[in-house]
Every structure is written in structure tokens, then in C-alpha cells.
Amino acid sequence: EGKNPDEIVVDTIKENKATIFNISVNPEDRGRILGKNGKIISSVKTIVRSLASKDDGKIILKVGEKNGANIHS
């Protein structure tokens, strides 16, 4: 479990046929979101993209810190 689970914010933006999920986390939880060698975030992306392929849409997943720094996209 992360140290600051209440500080996770997910914003959703729709652009044309794409849905963008911007996930903001406390910098202390950054490693828990990414996982060792990025395995957790890669797994999440795989699941989300498989759902998008069913709807013929595109999903973009971006993870950043609360301070605005981009961690992974």
C-alpha cells in the first residue's frame, strides 16, 4: 500500500477518439505506481489498451507527480 493513497488523482480528458488518463501521485508513491523496472504500470497499460481495442478507441495513460513532473507516459 502506498503512503499517500488519498492523494492519487485521476483526470480524464476526451479528445476525438482518444481518452487520456492523467494519474497524479505523491512523489513518495512513485515507485509503487511504476513497480520494479516499470512492470506495474506496463501491466496497467496492457489492461487498459485491451479494453480500448474493444471500443475501437485509443487510450493514453500518463503518470505524473503532484508537482507536475511527468513520470511515465
Tab-separated table of C-alpha atoms in Angstrom:
chain	number	residue	atom	x	y	z
A	1	GLU	CA	0.000	0.000	0.000
A	2	GLY	CA	1.199	3.492	-0.810
A	3	LYS	CA	1.969	6.023	1.861
A	4	ASN	CA	-0.484	8.577	0.469
A	5	PRO	CA	-3.378	6.740	-1.240
A	6	ASP	CA	-5.732	9.690	-0.693
A	7	GLU	CA	-3.507	11.878	-2.861
A	8	ILE	CA	-3.935	9.853	-6.063
A	9	VAL	CA	-5.861	11.902	-8.619
A	10	VAL	CA	-7.077	10.631	-11.992
A	11	ASP	CA	-8.203	13.204	-14.553
A	12	THR	CA	-9.886	12.039	-17.758
A	13	ILE	CA	-9.752	14.018	-20.986
A	14	LYS	CA	-11.563	13.045	-24.195
A	15	GLU	CA	-10.012	14.173	-27.479
A	16	ASN	CA	-11.534	12.914	-30.725
A	17	LYS	CA	-11.402	9.108	-30.430
A	18	ALA	CA	-8.794	9.152	-27.659
A	19	THR	CA	-9.259	9.086	-23.919
A	20	ILE	CA	-6.361	10.397	-21.852
A	21	PHE	CA	-5.989	9.374	-18.227
A	22	ASN	CA	-3.651	11.652	-16.264
A	23	ILE	CA	-2.712	9.999	-12.972
A	24	SER	CA	-1.061	12.231	-10.359
A	25	VAL	CA	0.592	10.712	-7.290
A	26	ASN	CA	2.579	11.903	-4.311
A	27	PRO	CA	6.319	11.644	-5.114
A	28	GLU	CA	6.702	9.184	-2.213
A	29	ASP	CA	4.375	6.732	-4.001
A	30	ARG	CA	6.050	6.974	-7.383
A	31	GLY	CA	7.881	3.652	-7.074
A	32	ARG	CA	4.725	1.809	-6.078
A	33	ILE	CA	2.896	3.044	-9.167
A	34	LEU	CA	5.707	2.185	-11.575
A	35	GLY	CA	6.871	-1.054	-9.973
A	36	LYS	CA	10.255	-2.688	-10.411
A	37	ASN	CA	11.504	-1.934	-13.928
A	38	GLY	CA	8.109	-0.395	-14.758
A	39	LYS	CA	6.288	-3.724	-14.572
A	40	ILE	CA	3.199	-2.493	-12.699
A	41	ILE	CA	2.497	0.489	-14.948
A	42	SER	CA	3.148	-1.670	-18.032
A	43	SER	CA	0.605	-4.215	-16.800
A	44	VAL	CA	-1.961	-1.483	-16.186
A	45	LYS	CA	-1.359	-0.108	-19.695
A	46	THR	CA	-1.852	-3.563	-21.220
A	47	ILE	CA	-5.202	-3.998	-19.470
A	48	VAL	CA	-6.409	-0.502	-20.361
A	49	ARG	CA	-5.374	-0.847	-24.016
A	50	SER	CA	-7.145	-4.190	-24.340
A	51	LEU	CA	-10.342	-2.522	-23.137
A	52	ALA	CA	-9.840	0.318	-25.620
A	53	SER	CA	-9.398	-2.058	-28.540
A	54	LYS	CA	-12.889	-3.426	-27.914
A	55	ASP	CA	-14.359	0.057	-28.411
A	56	ASP	CA	-12.176	0.996	-31.398
A	57	GLY	CA	-10.751	3.880	-29.403
A	58	LYS	CA	-7.357	4.936	-28.188
A	59	ILE	CA	-6.377	5.270	-24.562
A	60	ILE	CA	-3.348	7.203	-23.339
A	61	LEU	CA	-2.170	6.694	-19.780
A	62	LYS	CA	0.090	9.343	-18.235
A	63	VAL	CA	1.512	9.170	-14.729
A	64	GLY	CA	2.994	12.214	-13.026
A	65	GLU	CA	3.821	13.537	-9.614
A	66	LYS	CA	1.655	16.052	-7.794
A	67	ASN	CA	4.291	18.708	-8.516
A	68	GLY	CA	3.634	18.312	-12.250
A	69	ALA	CA	6.695	16.219	-13.130
A	70	ASN	CA	5.922	13.571	-15.740
A	71	ILE	CA	6.950	10.085	-14.589
A	72	HIS	CA	5.703	7.837	-17.376
A	73	SER	CA	3.513	8.051	-20.455
